[in-house]
mmCIF file of C-alpha atoms in Angstrom:
data_model
loop_
_atom_site.group_PDB
_atom_site.id
_atom_site.type_symbol
_atom_site.label_atom_id
_atom_site.label_comp_id
_atom_site.label_asym_id
_atom_site.label_seq_id
_atom_site.Cartn_x
_atom_site.Cartn_y
_atom_site.Cartn_z
ATOM 1 C CA MET Y 12 -62.332 44.348 6.869
ATOM 2 C CA SER Y 13 -58.699 43.391 7.041
ATOM 3 C CA LEU Y 14 -56.648 42.928 4.109
ATOM 4 C CA HIS Y 15 -56.415 39.062 4.641
ATOM 5 C CA ASN Y 16 -60.235 38.820 4.483
ATOM 6 C CA ASP Y 17 -60.404 41.087 1.546
ATOM 7 C CA LEU Y 18 -58.385 38.941 -0.455
ATOM 8 C CA LEU Y 19 -60.052 35.645 0.509
ATOM 9 C CA SER Y 20 -63.154 37.294 -0.564
ATOM 10 C CA GLN Y 21 -61.658 38.604 -3.715
ATOM 11 C CA ALA Y 22 -60.549 35.068 -4.450
ATOM 12 C CA HIS Y 23 -64.021 33.755 -4.058
ATOM 13 C CA ASN Y 24 -65.457 36.284 -6.364
ATOM 14 C CA LEU Y 25 -62.821 35.725 -8.996
ATOM 15 C CA VAL Y 26 -63.226 32.005 -9.210
ATOM 16 C CA ARG Y 27 -67.103 32.376 -9.904
ATOM 17 C CA ARG Y 28 -66.634 35.520 -12.004
ATOM 18 C CA GLU Y 29 -67.442 33.940 -15.502
ATOM 19 C CA PRO Y 30 -70.334 31.459 -14.907
ATOM 20 C CA ARG Y 31 -69.984 29.741 -18.381
ATOM 21 C CA ARG Y 32 -66.394 29.875 -19.738
ATOM 22 C CA PRO Y 33 -64.117 31.122 -16.821
ATOM 23 C CA ARG Y 34 -61.084 33.060 -18.153
ATOM 24 C CA GLN Y 35 -57.694 31.963 -17.244
ATOM 25 C CA ALA Y 36 -56.962 35.422 -15.931
ATOM 26 C CA SER Y 37 -59.797 35.042 -13.392
ATOM 27 C CA LEU Y 38 -58.927 31.683 -12.143
ATOM 28 C CA ARG Y 39 -55.116 32.416 -11.906
ATOM 29 C CA ARG Y 40 -55.771 35.720 -10.121
ATOM 30 C CA ALA Y 41 -58.287 33.590 -7.779
ATOM 31 C CA VAL Y 42 -55.497 31.225 -6.956
ATOM 32 C CA SER Y 43 -52.944 33.899 -6.366
ATOM 33 C CA SER Y 44 -55.315 35.864 -3.978
ATOM 34 C CA ALA Y 45 -56.121 32.716 -2.158
ATOM 35 C CA TYR Y 46 -52.372 32.386 -1.415
ATOM 36 C CA TYR Y 47 -51.947 36.084 -0.424
ATOM 37 C CA ALA Y 48 -54.872 35.986 1.780
ATOM 38 C CA LEU Y 49 -53.281 33.243 3.736
ATOM 39 C CA PHE Y 50 -49.906 34.918 3.619
ATOM 40 C CA HIS Y 51 -51.297 38.094 5.052
ATOM 41 C CA LEU Y 52 -53.218 36.440 7.656
ATOM 42 C CA LEU Y 53 -50.156 34.661 8.927
ATOM 43 C CA ILE Y 54 -48.012 37.818 8.915
ATOM 44 C CA HIS Y 55 -50.595 39.821 10.479
ATOM 45 C CA GLU Y 56 -51.066 37.224 13.413
ATOM 46 C CA ALA Y 57 -47.228 37.047 13.780
ATOM 47 C CA SER Y 58 -46.529 40.763 13.841
ATOM 48 C CA ARG Y 59 -49.393 41.244 16.259
ATOM 49 C CA SER Y 60 -48.106 38.698 18.381
ATOM 50 C CA PHE Y 61 -44.666 40.191 18.527
ATOM 51 C CA ALA Y 62 -45.365 44.078 18.621
ATOM 52 C CA THR Y 63 -47.963 46.345 20.109
ATOM 53 C CA ASN Y 64 -46.869 49.264 18.245
ATOM 54 C CA LYS Y 65 -48.706 49.580 14.881
ATOM 55 C CA ALA Y 66 -45.709 51.232 13.098
ATOM 56 C CA LEU Y 67 -43.276 48.452 14.314
ATOM 57 C CA ARG Y 68 -46.021 45.608 13.137
ATOM 58 C CA LEU Y 69 -45.981 47.221 9.743
ATOM 59 C CA LEU Y 70 -42.219 47.092 9.789
ATOM 60 C CA MET Y 71 -42.094 43.701 10.848
ATOM 61 C CA SER Y 72 -44.529 42.365 8.136
ATOM 62 C CA ARG Y 73 -41.907 43.321 5.584
ATOM 63 C CA ALA Y 74 -39.482 41.148 7.037
ATOM 64 C CA PHE Y 75 -41.135 37.943 6.081
ATOM 65 C CA ILE Y 76 -39.549 35.865 3.134
ATOM 66 C CA HIS Y 77 -41.713 33.732 1.255
ATOM 67 C CA SER Y 78 -39.206 30.727 0.834
ATOM 68 C CA GLU Y 79 -38.307 30.866 4.405
ATOM 69 C CA MET Y 80 -42.110 30.723 5.355
ATOM 70 C CA ASN Y 81 -42.251 27.712 2.983
ATOM 71 C CA LYS Y 82 -39.424 25.731 4.754
ATOM 72 C CA ALA Y 83 -41.105 26.332 8.261
ATOM 73 C CA SER Y 84 -44.326 25.163 6.946
ATOM 74 C CA LYS Y 85 -42.965 22.166 5.312
ATOM 75 C CA SER Y 86 -41.496 21.170 8.714
ATOM 76 C CA PHE Y 87 -44.705 21.875 10.703
ATOM 77 C CA ALA Y 88 -46.708 20.145 8.033
ATOM 78 C CA GLY Y 89 -44.614 17.126 8.379
ATOM 79 C CA GLY Y 90 -46.011 16.720 12.002
ATOM 80 C CA THR Y 91 -42.896 16.282 14.056
ATOM 81 C CA LEU Y 92 -40.707 19.105 14.949
ATOM 82 C CA PRO Y 93 -36.677 19.391 15.076
ATOM 83 C CA GLN Y 94 -35.396 18.561 18.556
ATOM 84 C CA ARG Y 95 -34.449 22.037 19.116
ATOM 85 C CA PHE Y 96 -37.836 22.835 19.814
ATOM 86 C CA ASN Y 97 -38.483 20.348 22.511
ATOM 87 C CA THR Y 98 -38.194 22.967 25.255
ATOM 88 C CA VAL Y 99 -41.268 24.520 23.683
ATOM 89 C CA SER Y 100 -43.240 21.689 22.290
ATOM 90 C CA GLY Y 101 -42.500 19.136 25.268
ATOM 91 C CA GLY Y 102 -41.815 16.682 22.371
ATOM 92 C CA GLN Y 103 -45.540 16.671 21.240
ATOM 93 C CA ALA Y 104 -46.863 16.326 17.731
ATOM 94 C CA VAL Y 105 -47.835 19.054 15.734
ATOM 95 C CA PRO Y 106 -51.694 19.558 16.271
ATOM 96 C CA PRO Y 107 -53.769 18.438 13.195
ATOM 97 C CA ASN Y 108 -55.207 21.962 12.806
ATOM 98 C CA LEU Y 109 -51.650 23.553 12.708
ATOM 99 C CA ARG Y 110 -50.498 20.867 10.329
ATOM 100 C CA ASP Y 111 -53.377 21.552 7.978
ATOM 101 C CA VAL Y 112 -52.587 25.251 8.185
ATOM 102 C CA ALA Y 113 -48.868 24.667 7.233
ATOM 103 C CA LYS Y 114 -49.941 22.372 4.434
ATOM 104 C CA ALA Y 115 -52.435 24.585 3.067
ATOM 105 C CA PHE Y 116 -49.596 27.517 3.082
ATOM 106 C CA VAL Y 117 -47.208 25.051 0.996
ATOM 107 C CA GLU Y 118 -49.846 23.905 -1.385
ATOM 108 C CA LEU Y 119 -51.102 27.554 -2.023
ATOM 109 C CA GLN Y 120 -47.568 29.052 -2.513
ATOM 110 C CA GLN Y 121 -46.839 26.361 -5.069
ATOM 111 C CA ALA Y 122 -50.144 26.945 -6.731
ATOM 112 C CA ARG Y 123 -49.700 30.747 -6.801
ATOM 113 C CA HIS Y 124 -46.309 30.190 -8.524
ATOM 114 C CA GLU Y 125 -47.722 28.051 -11.269
ATOM 115 C CA ALA Y 126 -50.842 30.473 -11.617
ATOM 116 C CA ASP Y 127 -48.432 33.558 -12.274
ATOM 117 C CA TYR Y 128 -45.791 31.607 -14.333
ATOM 118 C CA ASN Y 129 -46.653 28.359 -15.632
ATOM 119 C CA LEU Y 130 -48.330 28.984 -18.982
ATOM 120 C CA ALA Y 131 -47.691 25.429 -20.169
ATOM 121 C CA ARG Y 132 -51.031 24.162 -18.918
ATOM 122 C CA SER Y 133 -54.468 25.482 -18.009
ATOM 123 C CA PHE Y 134 -56.200 26.133 -14.765
ATOM 124 C CA SER Y 135 -59.821 24.809 -14.306
ATOM 125 C CA ARG Y 136 -62.549 26.179 -12.256
ATOM 126 C CA ALA Y 137 -62.573 23.106 -10.011
ATOM 127 C CA GLU Y 138 -59.046 23.422 -9.493
ATOM 128 C CA ALA Y 139 -59.105 26.988 -8.574
ATOM 129 C CA GLN Y 140 -62.099 26.459 -6.181
ATOM 130 C CA ALA Y 141 -60.406 23.646 -4.577
ATOM 131 C CA LEU Y 142 -57.476 25.948 -3.817
ATOM 132 C CA VAL Y 143 -59.732 28.869 -2.647
ATOM 133 C CA ASP Y 144 -61.468 26.380 -0.439
ATOM 134 C CA ARG Y 145 -58.186 25.221 0.954
ATOM 135 C CA ALA Y 146 -57.515 28.751 1.979
ATOM 136 C CA ASP Y 147 -61.061 29.122 3.528
ATOM 137 C CA GLN Y 148 -60.322 26.137 5.598
ATOM 138 C CA ALA Y 149 -56.902 27.187 6.686
ATOM 139 C CA PHE Y 150 -58.410 30.418 8.065
ATOM 140 C CA ASN Y 151 -61.047 28.309 10.129
ATOM 141 C CA ASP Y 152 -58.060 25.888 11.253
ATOM 142 C CA TRP Y 153 -55.949 28.866 12.204
ATOM 143 C CA GLN Y 154 -58.889 30.272 14.311
ATOM 144 C CA ALA Y 155 -59.156 27.137 16.194
ATOM 145 C CA ILE Y 156 -55.477 26.696 17.027
ATOM 146 C CA ARG Y 157 -54.120 30.370 17.251
ATOM 147 C CA ASN Y 158 -53.788 30.482 21.051
ATOM 148 C CA ASP Y 159 -51.761 27.173 21.177
ATOM 149 C CA ASP Y 160 -48.008 27.414 22.107
ATOM 150 C CA LEU Y 161 -47.050 25.527 19.003
ATOM 151 C CA ALA Y 162 -49.221 28.015 16.915
ATOM 152 C CA ARG Y 163 -47.040 30.878 18.282
ATOM 153 C CA LEU Y 164 -43.851 28.817 17.650
ATOM 154 C CA TYR Y 165 -44.939 28.403 14.218
ATOM 155 C CA LEU Y 166 -45.365 32.114 13.639
ATOM 156 C CA VAL Y 167 -41.770 32.849 15.012
ATOM 157 C CA CYS Y 168 -40.423 30.121 12.694
ATOM 158 C CA LEU Y 169 -42.035 31.836 9.694
ATOM 159 C CA LEU Y 170 -39.842 34.830 10.434
ATOM 160 C CA ILE Y 171 -36.613 33.283 11.414
ATOM 161 C CA TRP Y 172 -36.450 29.595 10.404
ATOM 162 C CA ASP Y 173 -33.236 29.951 8.233
ATOM 163 C CA ARG Y 174 -31.465 31.462 11.341
ATOM 164 C CA TRP Y 175 -32.709 28.573 13.635
ATOM 165 C CA GLU Y 176 -31.696 26.010 11.125
ATOM 166 C CA LYS Y 177 -28.114 27.019 11.916
ATOM 167 C CA VAL Y 178 -28.606 26.524 15.755
ATOM 168 C CA LYS Y 179 -27.198 23.268 16.945
ATOM 169 C CA MET V 17 -30.958 2.695 -15.933
ATOM 170 C CA SER V 18 -33.036 0.146 -18.193
ATOM 171 C CA LEU V 19 -36.523 1.515 -16.922
ATOM 172 C CA ARG V 20 -35.699 5.000 -18.157
ATOM 173 C CA GLU V 21 -34.634 3.646 -21.391
ATOM 174 C CA PHE V 22 -37.779 1.676 -21.945
ATOM 175 C CA TRP V 23 -39.875 4.437 -20.786
ATOM 176 C CA ILE V 24 -38.138 6.849 -23.527
ATOM 177 C CA SER V 25 -38.508 4.108 -25.996
ATOM 178 C CA VAL V 26 -42.232 3.659 -25.552
ATOM 179 C CA ARG V 27 -42.809 7.377 -25.171
ATOM 180 C CA THR V 28 -40.849 7.927 -28.525
ATOM 181 C CA GLY V 29 -42.769 5.278 -30.133
ATOM 182 C CA ALA V 30 -46.054 6.798 -29.077
ATOM 183 C CA LYS V 31 -45.119 10.573 -29.159
ATOM 184 C CA PHE V 32 -47.550 11.319 -32.011
ATOM 185 C CA LEU V 33 -50.215 10.288 -29.576
ATOM 186 C CA LEU V 34 -49.322 13.002 -26.981
ATOM 187 C CA PRO V 35 -48.898 16.572 -28.112
ATOM 188 C CA SER V 36 -49.488 18.387 -24.779
ATOM 189 C CA ALA V 37 -48.582 18.625 -21.141
ATOM 190 C CA THR V 38 -49.612 15.555 -19.016
ATOM 191 C CA VAL V 39 -52.688 16.738 -17.170
ATOM 192 C CA ASP V 40 -53.945 18.300 -20.510
ATOM 193 C CA SER V 41 -53.385 15.195 -22.542
ATOM 194 C CA PRO V 42 -56.249 13.314 -24.160
ATOM 195 C CA LYS V 43 -56.922 10.270 -22.218
ATOM 196 C CA LEU V 44 -55.505 7.203 -24.028
ATOM 197 C CA ASP V 45 -58.311 4.649 -23.884
ATOM 198 C CA ALA V 46 -58.094 1.490 -25.876
ATOM 199 C CA ASN V 47 -59.972 2.895 -28.728
ATOM 200 C CA ARG V 48 -58.086 5.964 -29.077
ATOM 201 C CA ILE V 49 -54.876 4.032 -28.981
ATOM 202 C CA GLU V 50 -55.931 1.781 -31.687
ATOM 203 C CA SER V 51 -57.294 4.377 -33.754
ATOM 204 C CA MET V 52 -53.960 6.339 -33.582
ATOM 205 C CA LEU V 53 -51.697 3.250 -34.045
ATOM 206 C CA ARG V 54 -53.538 2.254 -37.441
ATOM 207 C CA GLY V 55 -52.819 5.825 -38.763
ATOM 208 C CA THR V 56 -49.055 5.596 -38.722
ATOM 209 C CA PHE V 57 -46.544 2.783 -38.397
ATOM 210 C CA ILE V 58 -43.445 4.534 -36.861
ATOM 211 C CA TRP V 59 -44.130 2.592 -33.738
ATOM 212 C CA LEU V 60 -43.665 -0.766 -35.512
ATOM 213 C CA THR V 61 -40.001 -1.518 -34.526
ATOM 214 C CA PRO V 62 -38.269 -3.400 -31.763
ATOM 215 C CA LYS V 63 -36.804 0.235 -30.676
ATOM 216 C CA ALA V 64 -40.150 1.039 -29.450
ATOM 217 C CA VAL V 65 -39.643 -1.311 -26.385
ATOM 218 C CA GLU V 66 -35.901 -1.088 -26.099
ATOM 219 C CA GLY V 67 -34.444 -1.416 -22.672
ATOM 220 C CA PHE V 68 -37.181 -3.595 -21.241
ATOM 221 C CA ASP V 69 -36.144 -5.717 -18.096
ATOM 222 C CA GLU V 70 -38.835 -7.256 -16.322
ATOM 223 C CA SER V 71 -36.752 -6.880 -13.065
ATOM 224 C CA ASP V 72 -37.174 -3.010 -13.383
ATOM 225 C CA PHE V 73 -40.979 -3.392 -12.720
ATOM 226 C CA ASP V 74 -41.142 -4.753 -9.135
ATOM 227 C CA PHE V 75 -43.507 -1.750 -8.430
ATOM 228 C CA LEU V 76 -46.144 -3.338 -10.511
ATOM 229 C CA ALA V 77 -48.625 -5.990 -9.268
ATOM 230 C CA ASP V 78 -47.615 -9.434 -10.298
ATOM 231 C CA GLY V 79 -50.530 -9.781 -12.782
ATOM 232 C CA GLU V 80 -49.776 -6.484 -14.500
ATOM 233 C CA ARG V 81 -46.068 -7.281 -14.529
ATOM 234 C CA ASN V 82 -46.626 -10.678 -16.228
ATOM 235 C CA ARG V 83 -48.995 -9.133 -18.813
ATOM 236 C CA LEU V 84 -46.252 -6.265 -19.621
ATOM 237 C CA THR V 85 -43.528 -8.941 -20.163
ATOM 238 C CA GLN V 86 -45.726 -11.073 -22.366
ATOM 239 C CA CYS V 87 -46.884 -8.093 -24.466
ATOM 240 C CA VAL V 88 -43.262 -6.858 -24.875
ATOM 241 C CA ASN V 89 -42.076 -10.338 -25.960
ATOM 242 C CA GLU V 90 -45.040 -10.662 -28.427
ATOM 243 C CA PHE V 91 -44.479 -7.107 -29.778
ATOM 244 C CA VAL V 92 -40.831 -7.776 -30.344
ATOM 245 C CA ASN V 93 -41.506 -10.890 -32.207
ATOM 246 C CA ALA V 94 -43.884 -9.137 -34.416
ATOM 247 C CA ALA V 95 -41.830 -6.039 -35.078
ATOM 248 C CA GLN V 96 -38.717 -8.386 -36.036
ATOM 249 C CA GLN V 97 -40.812 -9.736 -38.984
ATOM 250 C CA VAL V 98 -40.948 -6.422 -40.574
ATOM 251 C CA PRO V 99 -37.971 -5.879 -43.074
ATOM 252 C CA PRO V 100 -36.277 -2.469 -42.549
ATOM 253 C CA ASP V 101 -36.637 -1.541 -46.096
ATOM 254 C CA GLN V 102 -40.158 -2.367 -46.918
ATOM 255 C CA PRO V 103 -43.439 -1.242 -45.454
ATOM 256 C CA ALA V 104 -45.163 -3.457 -43.151
ATOM 257 C CA THR V 105 -48.057 -5.720 -44.459
ATOM 258 C CA ASP V 106 -51.484 -5.563 -42.909
ATOM 259 C CA ALA V 107 -50.918 -8.878 -41.215
ATOM 260 C CA GLN V 108 -47.707 -7.551 -39.710
ATOM 261 C CA VAL V 109 -49.257 -4.344 -38.504
ATOM 262 C CA GLN V 110 -52.049 -6.360 -36.885
ATOM 263 C CA ALA V 111 -49.570 -8.745 -35.168
ATOM 264 C CA GLY V 112 -47.701 -5.692 -33.432
ATOM 265 C CA LEU V 113 -50.626 -3.621 -32.909
ATOM 266 C CA THR V 114 -52.333 -5.706 -30.220
ATOM 267 C CA PRO V 115 -49.278 -6.256 -28.001
ATOM 268 C CA PHE V 116 -48.113 -2.642 -28.355
ATOM 269 C CA GLN V 117 -51.513 -1.512 -27.452
ATOM 270 C CA CYS V 118 -51.256 -3.593 -24.376
ATOM 271 C CA VAL V 119 -47.748 -2.046 -23.598
ATOM 272 C CA LEU V 120 -49.486 1.427 -23.902
ATOM 273 C CA GLU V 121 -52.501 0.645 -21.914
ATOM 274 C CA ILE V 122 -49.990 -0.421 -18.943
ATOM 275 C CA MET V 123 -47.601 2.401 -19.337
ATOM 276 C CA ARG V 124 -50.102 5.082 -19.995
ATOM 277 C CA PRO V 125 -47.702 7.842 -21.151
ATOM 278 C CA ASP V 126 -50.761 10.283 -20.920
ATOM 279 C CA LYS V 127 -51.370 9.386 -17.114
ATOM 280 C CA TYR V 128 -47.693 9.109 -15.744
ATOM 281 C CA GLY V 129 -45.767 12.169 -17.005
ATOM 282 C CA ASP V 130 -42.314 10.622 -16.433
ATOM 283 C CA VAL V 131 -40.467 7.564 -15.066
ATOM 284 C CA GLU V 132 -40.805 8.405 -11.380
ATOM 285 C CA ALA V 133 -44.370 9.399 -11.806
ATOM 286 C CA LEU V 134 -45.012 5.936 -13.185
ATOM 287 C CA VAL V 135 -43.153 4.130 -10.180
ATOM 288 C CA ILE V 136 -45.162 6.386 -7.690
ATOM 289 C CA GLY V 137 -48.502 6.408 -9.402
ATOM 290 C CA LYS V 138 -48.563 2.773 -9.738
ATOM 291 C CA ARG V 139 -47.635 2.197 -6.172
ATOM 292 C CA VAL V 140 -50.104 4.781 -4.898
ATOM 293 C CA GLU V 141 -52.916 3.206 -7.072
ATOM 294 C CA GLN V 142 -52.305 -0.169 -5.591
ATOM 295 C CA CYS V 143 -52.335 1.422 -2.146
ATOM 296 C CA VAL V 144 -55.553 3.249 -2.359
ATOM 297 C CA ALA V 145 -57.365 0.622 -4.400
ATOM 298 C CA GLY V 146 -60.924 0.237 -2.702
ATOM 299 C CA GLN V 147 -60.500 3.413 -0.576
ATOM 300 C CA LEU V 148 -61.258 6.172 -3.152
ATOM 301 C CA PRO V 149 -64.783 7.140 -3.550
ATOM 302 C CA GLU V 150 -66.594 5.976 -6.749
ATOM 303 C CA TRP V 151 -66.817 9.522 -7.927
ATOM 304 C CA VAL V 152 -63.011 9.555 -8.401
ATOM 305 C CA ALA V 153 -62.702 8.820 -12.267
ATOM 306 C CA ASP V 154 -58.942 8.911 -12.840
ATOM 307 C CA LEU V 155 -55.587 9.918 -11.191
ATOM 308 C CA ARG V 156 -52.619 11.289 -13.197
ATOM 309 C CA PHE V 157 -48.961 11.853 -12.002
ATOM 310 C CA GLU V 158 -46.246 14.034 -12.582
ATOM 311 C CA THR V 159 -43.059 14.663 -10.733
ATOM 312 C CA GLY V 160 -40.564 17.557 -10.776
ATOM 313 C CA GLU V 161 -39.114 20.064 -8.358
ATOM 314 C CA ASP V 162 -41.500 22.520 -6.826
ATOM 315 C CA SER V 163 -40.894 26.286 -6.894
ATOM 316 C CA ASN V 164 -38.687 25.979 -3.819
ATOM 317 C CA GLY V 165 -36.442 23.300 -5.590
ATOM 318 C CA ASP V 166 -37.703 20.390 -3.561
ATOM 319 C CA PRO V 167 -38.801 17.008 -5.021
ATOM 320 C CA ALA V 168 -42.600 16.922 -5.643
ATOM 321 C CA VAL V 169 -45.284 14.826 -7.128
ATOM 322 C CA TRP V 170 -48.493 16.401 -8.769
ATOM 323 C CA ILE V 171 -51.571 14.099 -8.489
ATOM 324 C CA TRP V 172 -54.280 15.231 -10.713
ATOM 325 C CA VAL V 173 -57.726 13.908 -9.502
ATOM 326 C CA GLU V 174 -60.569 13.813 -12.004
ATOM 327 C CA VAL V 175 -63.861 13.713 -10.325
ATOM 328 C CA ALA V 176 -67.468 13.355 -11.467
ATOM 329 C CA ASP V 177 -69.206 16.637 -12.025
ATOM 330 C CA VAL V 178 -71.563 15.897 -9.205
ATOM 331 C CA ALA V 179 -68.727 15.484 -6.825
ATOM 332 C CA ALA V 180 -67.774 19.253 -7.591
ATOM 333 C CA GLU V 181 -71.007 20.844 -6.392
ATOM 334 C CA GLU V 182 -70.684 23.713 -4.018
ATOM 335 C CA GLU V 183 -72.175 22.018 -0.929
ATOM 336 C CA VAL V 184 -69.915 19.052 -1.065
ATOM 337 C CA PHE V 185 -66.714 19.771 -2.983
ATOM 338 C CA SER V 186 -64.693 21.249 0.021
ATOM 339 C CA LYS V 187 -65.560 17.958 2.017
ATOM 340 C CA ASN V 188 -64.938 15.787 -1.100
ATOM 341 C CA THR V 189 -61.637 17.200 -1.849
ATOM 342 C CA LYS V 190 -60.239 16.809 1.811
ATOM 343 C CA GLN V 191 -61.357 13.365 1.829
ATOM 344 C CA VAL V 192 -59.465 12.348 -1.370
ATOM 345 C CA ARG V 193 -56.454 14.472 -0.321
ATOM 346 C CA ASP V 194 -56.318 12.711 3.040
ATOM 347 C CA ILE V 195 -56.529 9.310 1.555
ATOM 348 C CA ILE V 196 -53.719 10.052 -1.018
ATOM 349 C CA GLU V 197 -51.332 11.793 1.323
ATOM 350 C CA SER V 198 -51.912 8.856 3.787
ATOM 351 C CA SER V 199 -50.843 6.456 1.027
ATOM 352 C CA LEU V 200 -47.613 8.515 0.263
ATOM 353 C CA ARG V 201 -46.732 8.444 3.941
ATOM 354 C CA LYS V 202 -47.339 4.642 4.201
ATOM 355 C CA LEU V 203 -45.214 3.948 1.142
ATOM 356 C CA GLY V 204 -42.373 6.125 2.412
ATOM 357 C CA ILE V 205 -42.440 8.395 -0.637
ATOM 358 C CA GLN V 206 -40.586 11.709 0.109
ATOM 359 C CA HIS V 207 -41.982 13.833 -2.741
ATOM 360 C CA TRP V 208 -44.129 16.589 -1.512
ATOM 361 C CA PRO V 209 -47.556 15.928 -2.780
ATOM 362 C CA TYR V 210 -49.573 18.592 -4.580
ATOM 363 C CA VAL V 211 -53.095 17.059 -5.048
ATOM 364 C CA ARG V 212 -55.185 19.003 -7.642
ATOM 365 C CA PHE V 213 -58.618 18.599 -8.931
ATOM 366 C CA ARG V 214 -60.580 18.727 -12.118
ATOM 367 C CA THR V 215 -63.977 17.591 -13.198
ATOM 368 C CA SER V 216 -64.702 15.043 -15.950
ATOM 369 C CA SER V 217 -66.570 17.859 -18.011
ATOM 370 C CA GLU V 218 -63.438 20.061 -17.590
ATOM 371 C CA GLN V 219 -61.124 17.292 -18.671
ATOM 372 C CA THR V 220 -63.337 16.543 -21.714
ATOM 373 C CA ALA V 221 -63.453 20.218 -22.743
ATOM 374 C CA THR V 222 -59.598 20.664 -22.375
ATOM 375 C CA HIS V 223 -58.895 17.517 -24.467
ATOM 376 C CA ARG V 224 -61.476 18.644 -27.196
ATOM 377 C CA GLU V 225 -59.620 22.136 -27.270
ATOM 378 C CA ASN V 226 -56.349 20.525 -27.563
ATOM 379 C CA ALA V 227 -57.407 18.063 -30.160
ATOM 380 C CA GLU V 228 -58.568 21.043 -32.394
#
């Protein structure tokens, strides 16, 4: 099984780990695993899309930056893309499945940050479960849209969004 | 800004009610508010509603805004009767308690974590009125910057336990999330939304732990 699928599976296991009184450690790690599941799915898809050589793919996957992926995802989640992408998108709106993947990425990244660093409040099982479900749904949405031209554009944007921001 | 000043005044007056973070704060229902207000009288001063200006509350529905204005005015009248160098009498406490309780029930500092959250929350609640499923028990709001420094609003949705059962939870959360996100777009609110869920049992357990 791939790393991203293993992480998603781990997230599911952790969120249900203590049936009666879930520990904060389990719930927070479940949220973190859910984010990294989606993160690794997307960089796996991106590097496979750009490189056939396995060694090159592994090298490429180290080049992704979480904050840059966040910015690209917020743009795709908004539904319409900057004008510079019109030659690829034809001006069409981002398809709903792809928007949902991008939204899920943003949501899960923020949740991971809180799970790892915000001790000022607690996580509940329902909250963690909803986030793991979000990752699950994002996997399904990605499967439905992965061959679309805008999905491929999204993968490129995840890698080089900041550089394209500078293009007029 | 008057709204912020009023917000700070009310929260300062009521801060003994709210020891913890917004989402973990016990719910301020009418009984709890009255019970706590009767325990101490530090709130019984015009300073508890300082900064109020009705024109700052155009985001409220007309009826709620009118009620808030009336309650603030009644409270100020009552609080001004208390001499600064003497304890309040029972009659003075009673005269001030009802209108201040009314102010808290509208401002709900347990439900709206900050001024922006109050404005956004009230507008969202008006927009989604009648759309949310009956198993949505409550919404709480908090704003701030997310981990990437962008303005964000966290919306905590309390759902009945039955709505969180495995077979339906994913579908239910998507339904509510779509309604809320649609309302934010319709209202032109630019804050990035983070919609989170808790069950009523989980909220009750958290509040009980925090009260102990």
